[in-house]
mmCIF file of C-alpha atoms in Angstrom:
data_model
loop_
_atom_site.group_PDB
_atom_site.id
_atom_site.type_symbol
_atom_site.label_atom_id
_atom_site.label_comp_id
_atom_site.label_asym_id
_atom_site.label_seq_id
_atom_site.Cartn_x
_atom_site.Cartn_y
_atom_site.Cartn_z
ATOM 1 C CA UNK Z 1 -0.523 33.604 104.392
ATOM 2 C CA UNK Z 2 0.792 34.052 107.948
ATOM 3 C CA UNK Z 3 4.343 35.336 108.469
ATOM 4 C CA UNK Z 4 5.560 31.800 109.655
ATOM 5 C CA UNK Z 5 4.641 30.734 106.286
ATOM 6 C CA UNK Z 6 5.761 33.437 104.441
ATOM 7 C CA UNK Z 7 9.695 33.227 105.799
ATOM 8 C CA UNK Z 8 9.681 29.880 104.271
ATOM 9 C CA UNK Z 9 10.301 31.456 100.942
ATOM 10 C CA UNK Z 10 13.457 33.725 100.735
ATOM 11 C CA UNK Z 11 12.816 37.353 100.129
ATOM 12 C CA UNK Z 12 16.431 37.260 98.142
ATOM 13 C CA UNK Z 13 16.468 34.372 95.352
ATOM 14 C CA UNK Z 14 20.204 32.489 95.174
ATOM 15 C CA UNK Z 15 21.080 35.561 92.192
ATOM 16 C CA UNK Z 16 20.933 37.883 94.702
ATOM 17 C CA UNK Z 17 17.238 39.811 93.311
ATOM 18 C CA UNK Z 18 14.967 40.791 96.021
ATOM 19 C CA UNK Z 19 11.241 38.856 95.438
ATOM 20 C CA UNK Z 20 8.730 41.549 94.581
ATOM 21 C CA UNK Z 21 5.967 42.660 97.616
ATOM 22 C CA UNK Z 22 3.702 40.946 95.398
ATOM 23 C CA UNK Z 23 5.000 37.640 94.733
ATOM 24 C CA UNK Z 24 2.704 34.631 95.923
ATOM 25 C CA UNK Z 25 5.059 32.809 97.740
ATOM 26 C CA UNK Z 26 2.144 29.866 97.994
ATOM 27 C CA UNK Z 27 2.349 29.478 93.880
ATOM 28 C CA UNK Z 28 6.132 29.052 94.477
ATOM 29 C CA UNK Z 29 6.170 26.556 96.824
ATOM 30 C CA UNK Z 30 3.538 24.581 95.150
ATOM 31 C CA UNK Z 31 5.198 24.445 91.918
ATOM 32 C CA UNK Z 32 8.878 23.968 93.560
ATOM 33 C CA UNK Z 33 8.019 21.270 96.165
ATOM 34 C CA UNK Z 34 6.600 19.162 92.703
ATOM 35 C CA UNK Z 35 9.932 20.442 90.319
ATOM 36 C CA UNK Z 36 12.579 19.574 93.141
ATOM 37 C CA UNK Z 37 12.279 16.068 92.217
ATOM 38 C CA UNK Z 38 12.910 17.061 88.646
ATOM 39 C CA UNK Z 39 15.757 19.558 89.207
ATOM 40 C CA UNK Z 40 17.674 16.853 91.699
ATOM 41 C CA UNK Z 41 17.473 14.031 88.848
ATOM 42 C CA UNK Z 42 18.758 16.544 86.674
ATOM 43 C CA UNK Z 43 21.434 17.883 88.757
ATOM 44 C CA UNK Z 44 22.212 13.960 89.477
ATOM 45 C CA UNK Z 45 23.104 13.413 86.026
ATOM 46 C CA UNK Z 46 25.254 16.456 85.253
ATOM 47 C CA UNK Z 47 27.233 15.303 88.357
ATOM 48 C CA UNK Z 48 27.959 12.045 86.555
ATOM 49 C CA UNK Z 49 28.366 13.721 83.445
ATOM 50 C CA UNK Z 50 31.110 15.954 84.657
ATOM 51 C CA UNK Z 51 33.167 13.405 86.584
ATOM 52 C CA UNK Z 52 35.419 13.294 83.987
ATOM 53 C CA UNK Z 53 36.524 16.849 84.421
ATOM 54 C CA UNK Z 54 35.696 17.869 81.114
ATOM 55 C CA UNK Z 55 32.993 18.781 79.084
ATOM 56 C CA UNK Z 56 32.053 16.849 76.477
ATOM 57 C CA UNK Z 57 30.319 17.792 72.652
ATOM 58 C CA UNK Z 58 27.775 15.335 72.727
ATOM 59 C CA UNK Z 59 24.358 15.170 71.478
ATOM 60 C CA UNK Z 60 23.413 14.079 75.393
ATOM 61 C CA UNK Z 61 24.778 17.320 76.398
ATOM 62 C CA UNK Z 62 22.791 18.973 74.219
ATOM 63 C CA UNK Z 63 20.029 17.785 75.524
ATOM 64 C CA UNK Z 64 20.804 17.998 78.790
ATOM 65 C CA UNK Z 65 21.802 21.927 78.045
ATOM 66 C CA UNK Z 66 18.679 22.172 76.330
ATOM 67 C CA UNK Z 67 16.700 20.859 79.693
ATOM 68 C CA UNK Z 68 18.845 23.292 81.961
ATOM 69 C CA UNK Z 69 21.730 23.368 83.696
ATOM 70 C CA UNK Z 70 22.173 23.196 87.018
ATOM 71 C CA UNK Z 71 23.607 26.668 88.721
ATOM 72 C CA UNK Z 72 26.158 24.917 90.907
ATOM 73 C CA UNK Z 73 27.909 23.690 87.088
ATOM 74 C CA UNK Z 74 26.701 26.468 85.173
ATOM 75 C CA UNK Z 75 29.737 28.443 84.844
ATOM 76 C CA UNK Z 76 32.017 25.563 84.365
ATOM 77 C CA UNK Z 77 29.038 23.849 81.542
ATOM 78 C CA UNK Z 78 29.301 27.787 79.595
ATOM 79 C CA UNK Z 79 33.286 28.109 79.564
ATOM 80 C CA UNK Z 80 33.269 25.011 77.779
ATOM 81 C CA UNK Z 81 30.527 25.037 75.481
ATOM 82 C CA UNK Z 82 31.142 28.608 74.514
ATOM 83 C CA UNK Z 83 34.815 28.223 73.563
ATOM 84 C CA UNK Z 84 35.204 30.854 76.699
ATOM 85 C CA UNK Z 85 37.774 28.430 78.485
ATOM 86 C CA UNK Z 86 39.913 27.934 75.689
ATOM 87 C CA UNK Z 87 40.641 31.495 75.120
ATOM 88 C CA UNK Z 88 41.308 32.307 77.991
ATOM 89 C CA UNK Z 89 43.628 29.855 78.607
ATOM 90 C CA UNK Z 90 45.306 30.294 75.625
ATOM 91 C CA UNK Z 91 45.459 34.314 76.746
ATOM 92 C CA UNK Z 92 46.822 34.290 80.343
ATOM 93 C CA UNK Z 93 47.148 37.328 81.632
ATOM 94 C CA UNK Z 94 45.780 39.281 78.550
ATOM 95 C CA UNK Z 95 42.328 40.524 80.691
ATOM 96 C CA UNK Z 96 44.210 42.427 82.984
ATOM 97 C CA UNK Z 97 46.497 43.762 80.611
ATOM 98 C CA UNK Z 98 43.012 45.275 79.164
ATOM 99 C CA UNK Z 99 42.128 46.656 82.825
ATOM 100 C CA UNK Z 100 46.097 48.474 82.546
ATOM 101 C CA UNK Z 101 45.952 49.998 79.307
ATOM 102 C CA UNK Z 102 45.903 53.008 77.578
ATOM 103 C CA UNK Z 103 42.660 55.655 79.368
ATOM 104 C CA UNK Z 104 39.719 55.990 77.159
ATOM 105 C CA UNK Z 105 37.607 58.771 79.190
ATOM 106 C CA UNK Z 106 34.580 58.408 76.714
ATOM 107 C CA UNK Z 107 34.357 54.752 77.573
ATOM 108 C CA UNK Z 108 34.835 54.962 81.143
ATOM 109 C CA UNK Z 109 32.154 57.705 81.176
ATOM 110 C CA UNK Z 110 29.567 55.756 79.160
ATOM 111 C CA UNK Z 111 29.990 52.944 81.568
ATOM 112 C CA UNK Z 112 29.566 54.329 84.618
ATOM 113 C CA UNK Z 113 26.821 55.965 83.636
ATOM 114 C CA UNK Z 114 24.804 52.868 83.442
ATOM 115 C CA UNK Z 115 25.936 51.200 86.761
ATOM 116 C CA UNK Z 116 23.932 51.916 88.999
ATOM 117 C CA UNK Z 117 20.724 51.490 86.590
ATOM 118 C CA UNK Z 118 22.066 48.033 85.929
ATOM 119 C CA UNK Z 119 19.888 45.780 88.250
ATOM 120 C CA UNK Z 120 18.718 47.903 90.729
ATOM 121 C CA UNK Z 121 16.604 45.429 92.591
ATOM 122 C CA UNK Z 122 19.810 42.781 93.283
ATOM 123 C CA UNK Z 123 21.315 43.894 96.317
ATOM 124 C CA UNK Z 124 24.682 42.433 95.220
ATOM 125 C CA UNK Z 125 25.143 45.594 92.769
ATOM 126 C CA UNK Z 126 24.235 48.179 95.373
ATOM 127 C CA UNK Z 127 26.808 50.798 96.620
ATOM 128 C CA UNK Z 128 25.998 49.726 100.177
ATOM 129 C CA UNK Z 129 26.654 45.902 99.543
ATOM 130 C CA UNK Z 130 30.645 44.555 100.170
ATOM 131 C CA UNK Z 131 31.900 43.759 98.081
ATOM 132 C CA UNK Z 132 29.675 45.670 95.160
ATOM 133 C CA UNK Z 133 29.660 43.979 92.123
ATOM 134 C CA UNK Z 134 29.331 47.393 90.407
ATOM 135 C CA UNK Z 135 33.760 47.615 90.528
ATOM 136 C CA UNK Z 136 33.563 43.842 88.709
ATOM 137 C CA UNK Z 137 30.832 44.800 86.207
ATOM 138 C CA UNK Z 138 33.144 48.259 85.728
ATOM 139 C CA UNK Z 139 36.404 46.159 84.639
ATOM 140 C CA UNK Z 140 34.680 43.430 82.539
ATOM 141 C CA UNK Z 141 33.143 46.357 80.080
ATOM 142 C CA UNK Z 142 35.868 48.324 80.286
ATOM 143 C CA UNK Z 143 38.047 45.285 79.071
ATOM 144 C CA UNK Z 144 36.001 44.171 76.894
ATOM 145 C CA UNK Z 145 35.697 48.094 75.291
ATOM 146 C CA UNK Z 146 39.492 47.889 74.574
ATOM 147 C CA UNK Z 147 39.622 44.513 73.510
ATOM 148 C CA UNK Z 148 36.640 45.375 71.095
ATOM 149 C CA UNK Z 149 36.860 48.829 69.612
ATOM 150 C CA UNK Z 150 34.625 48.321 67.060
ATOM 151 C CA UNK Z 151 31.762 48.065 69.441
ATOM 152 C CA UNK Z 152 33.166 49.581 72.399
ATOM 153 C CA UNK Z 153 30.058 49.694 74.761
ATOM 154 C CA UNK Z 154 27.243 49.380 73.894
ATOM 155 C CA UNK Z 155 23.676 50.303 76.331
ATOM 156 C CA UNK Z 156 22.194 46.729 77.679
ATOM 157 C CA UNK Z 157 25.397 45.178 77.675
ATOM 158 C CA UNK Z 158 25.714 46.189 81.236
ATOM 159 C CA UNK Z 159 23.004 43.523 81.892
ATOM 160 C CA UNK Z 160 24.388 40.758 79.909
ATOM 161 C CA UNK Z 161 27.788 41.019 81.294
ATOM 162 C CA UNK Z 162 26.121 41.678 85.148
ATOM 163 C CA UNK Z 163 24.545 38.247 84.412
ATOM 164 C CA UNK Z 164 27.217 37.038 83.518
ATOM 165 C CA UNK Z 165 29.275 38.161 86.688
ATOM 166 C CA UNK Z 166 26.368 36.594 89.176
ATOM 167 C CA UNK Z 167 26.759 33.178 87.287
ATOM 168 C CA UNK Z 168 30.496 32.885 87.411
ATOM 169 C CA UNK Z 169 31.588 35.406 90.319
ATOM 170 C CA UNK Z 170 34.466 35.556 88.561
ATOM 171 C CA UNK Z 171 35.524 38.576 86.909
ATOM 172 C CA UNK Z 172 37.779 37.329 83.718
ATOM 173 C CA UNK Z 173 35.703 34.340 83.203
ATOM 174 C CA UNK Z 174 32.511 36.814 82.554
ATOM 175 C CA UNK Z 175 35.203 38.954 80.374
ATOM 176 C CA UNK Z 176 35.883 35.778 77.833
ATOM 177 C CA UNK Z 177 32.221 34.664 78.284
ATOM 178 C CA UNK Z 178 31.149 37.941 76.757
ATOM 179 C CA UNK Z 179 33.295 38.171 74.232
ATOM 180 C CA UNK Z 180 32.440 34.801 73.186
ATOM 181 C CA UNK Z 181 28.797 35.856 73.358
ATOM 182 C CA UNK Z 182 29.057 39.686 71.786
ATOM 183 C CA UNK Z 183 32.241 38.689 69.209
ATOM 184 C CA UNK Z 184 31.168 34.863 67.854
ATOM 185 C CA UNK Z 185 28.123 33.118 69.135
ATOM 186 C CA UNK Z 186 25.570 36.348 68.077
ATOM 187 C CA UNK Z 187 27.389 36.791 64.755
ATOM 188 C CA UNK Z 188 26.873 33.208 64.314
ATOM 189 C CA UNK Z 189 23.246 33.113 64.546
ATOM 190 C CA UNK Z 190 22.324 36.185 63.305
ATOM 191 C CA UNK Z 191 24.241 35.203 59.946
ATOM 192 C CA UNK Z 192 22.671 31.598 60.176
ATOM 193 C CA UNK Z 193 19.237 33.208 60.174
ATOM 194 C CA UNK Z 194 19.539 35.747 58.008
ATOM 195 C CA UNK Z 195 20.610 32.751 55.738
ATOM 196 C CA UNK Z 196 17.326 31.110 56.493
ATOM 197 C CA UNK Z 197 15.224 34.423 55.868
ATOM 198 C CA UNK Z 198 16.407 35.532 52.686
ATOM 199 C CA UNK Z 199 17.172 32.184 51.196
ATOM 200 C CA UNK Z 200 20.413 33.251 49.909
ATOM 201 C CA UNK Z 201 24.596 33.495 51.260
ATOM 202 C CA UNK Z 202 25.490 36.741 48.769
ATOM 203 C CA UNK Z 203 22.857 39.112 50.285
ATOM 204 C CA UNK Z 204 23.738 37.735 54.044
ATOM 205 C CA UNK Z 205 27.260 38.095 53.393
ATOM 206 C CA UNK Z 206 26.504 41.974 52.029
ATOM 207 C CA UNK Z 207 24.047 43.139 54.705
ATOM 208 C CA UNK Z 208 26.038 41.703 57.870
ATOM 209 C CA UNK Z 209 29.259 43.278 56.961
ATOM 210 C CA UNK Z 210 30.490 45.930 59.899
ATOM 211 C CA UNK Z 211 32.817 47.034 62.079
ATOM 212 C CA UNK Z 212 31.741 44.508 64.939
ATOM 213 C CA UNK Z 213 34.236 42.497 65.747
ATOM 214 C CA UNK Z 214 34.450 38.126 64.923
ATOM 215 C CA UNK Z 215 32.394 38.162 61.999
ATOM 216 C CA UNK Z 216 31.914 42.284 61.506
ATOM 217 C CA UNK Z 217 28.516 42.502 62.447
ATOM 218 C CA UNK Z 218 26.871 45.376 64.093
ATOM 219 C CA UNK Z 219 23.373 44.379 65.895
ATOM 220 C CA UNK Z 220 21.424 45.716 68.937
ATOM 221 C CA UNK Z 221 22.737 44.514 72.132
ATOM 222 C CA UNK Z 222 19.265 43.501 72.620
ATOM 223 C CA UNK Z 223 19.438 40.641 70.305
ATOM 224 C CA UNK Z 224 22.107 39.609 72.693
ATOM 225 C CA UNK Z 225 19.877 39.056 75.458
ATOM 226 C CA UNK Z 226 17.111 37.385 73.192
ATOM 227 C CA UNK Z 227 20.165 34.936 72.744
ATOM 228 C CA UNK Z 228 20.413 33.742 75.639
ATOM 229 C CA UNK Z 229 17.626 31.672 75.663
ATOM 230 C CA UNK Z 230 18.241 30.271 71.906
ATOM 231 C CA UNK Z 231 17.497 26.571 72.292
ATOM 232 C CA UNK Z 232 21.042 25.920 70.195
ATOM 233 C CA UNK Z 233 22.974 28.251 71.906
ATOM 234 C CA UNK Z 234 25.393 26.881 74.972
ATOM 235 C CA UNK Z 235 23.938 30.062 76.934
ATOM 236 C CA UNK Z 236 20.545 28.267 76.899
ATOM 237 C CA UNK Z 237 19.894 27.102 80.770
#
């Protein structure tokens, strides 16, 4: 492909990742000159769904969340969905009270050990990049390790909470999205399923009991991030 060509195609995608040397930018454009016309009739109705101002529970929304949602509602389409809006309205001011607590040097040391592994090919979370997103992603765990002692912080979390932040560049929405996502929605499912495994609520109820916090359950952070792309959860885009 000659240069001209090849500067069609971004070498940053709109999350801020660089594309990798290797990346056939001709595939790309093929399959995104064909999906445009998809992505604008989708993004055509979610403006018309949204007029409103709020977001409704509906089974159309569920299908449209199913289908994908659009990055420029994203943020706004999770808040609501996850019950992420509602808490934190109903908590003003109780994020940065987090940030202006009591020290916890083992936390603070934990996370910033993992910062600068945590996406180190999006320039947005590189030391050289102003503003570094690596100060954000610092409060929202750090918050979220006071407001949940019983799983503090936990390795991988970094990434689901630096998602997070590049979705919503907004640093106490990505708090209450996380905790909606780390303290309800993954205790939800994994109890639902367990449910559907075993074939019976006594033995769910025994094995998922913990010291997480919502419903008590201690899992691998990595079942977080498998979560995100559950078909039934409002993460799903």
């Amino acid at each position: 492909m000659e240069p001209a060509e090849r500067s069609r195609v971004p070498r940053i995608d709109p999350y801020g990742f660089e594309r990798p040397e290797d990346f056939d930018d001709a595939a790309y454009e093929k399959f995104f000159s064909s999906y445009l016309v998809t992505l604008t009739r989708r993004a055509i109705k979610w403006s018309r769904l949204l007029q409103g101002g709020s977001v409704p529970r509906s089974r159309t929304v569920k299908r449209y969340v199913r289908k994908g949602v659009p990055l420029e509602h994203r943020a706004r389409v999770w808040m609501a969905l996850s019950g992420a809006q509602a808490q934190m309205d109903q908590n003003p001011g109780y994020y940065h009270r987090l940030l202006q607590g009591d020290r916890n040097p083992r936390l603070e040391d934990a996370i910033r050990t993992d910062l600068n592994r945590t996406f180190p090919d999006n320039v947005k979370f590189r030391k050289t990049t102003e503003p570094c997103l690596q100060k954000t992603l610092y409060n929202v765990l750090l918050a979220y390790g006071h407001h949940n002692q019983g799983v503090g912080y936990c390795q991988g979390m970094n990434f689901i909470a630096g998602y997070l932040i590049l979705i919503t560049n907004n640093e106490e929405e990505s708090f209450w999205l996380l905790d909606a996502l780390v303290g309800r929605i993954l205790p939800e499912n994994i109890f639902r399923t367990w449910k559907l495994i075993h074939g019976h609520r006594r033995q769910a109820a025994r094995e998922l009991q913990g010291p997480a916090a919502g419903t008590g359950v201690s899992v691998p952070v990595s079942c977080v991030a498998r979560l995100c792309t559950d078909s039934d959860s409002p993460f799903q885009s």
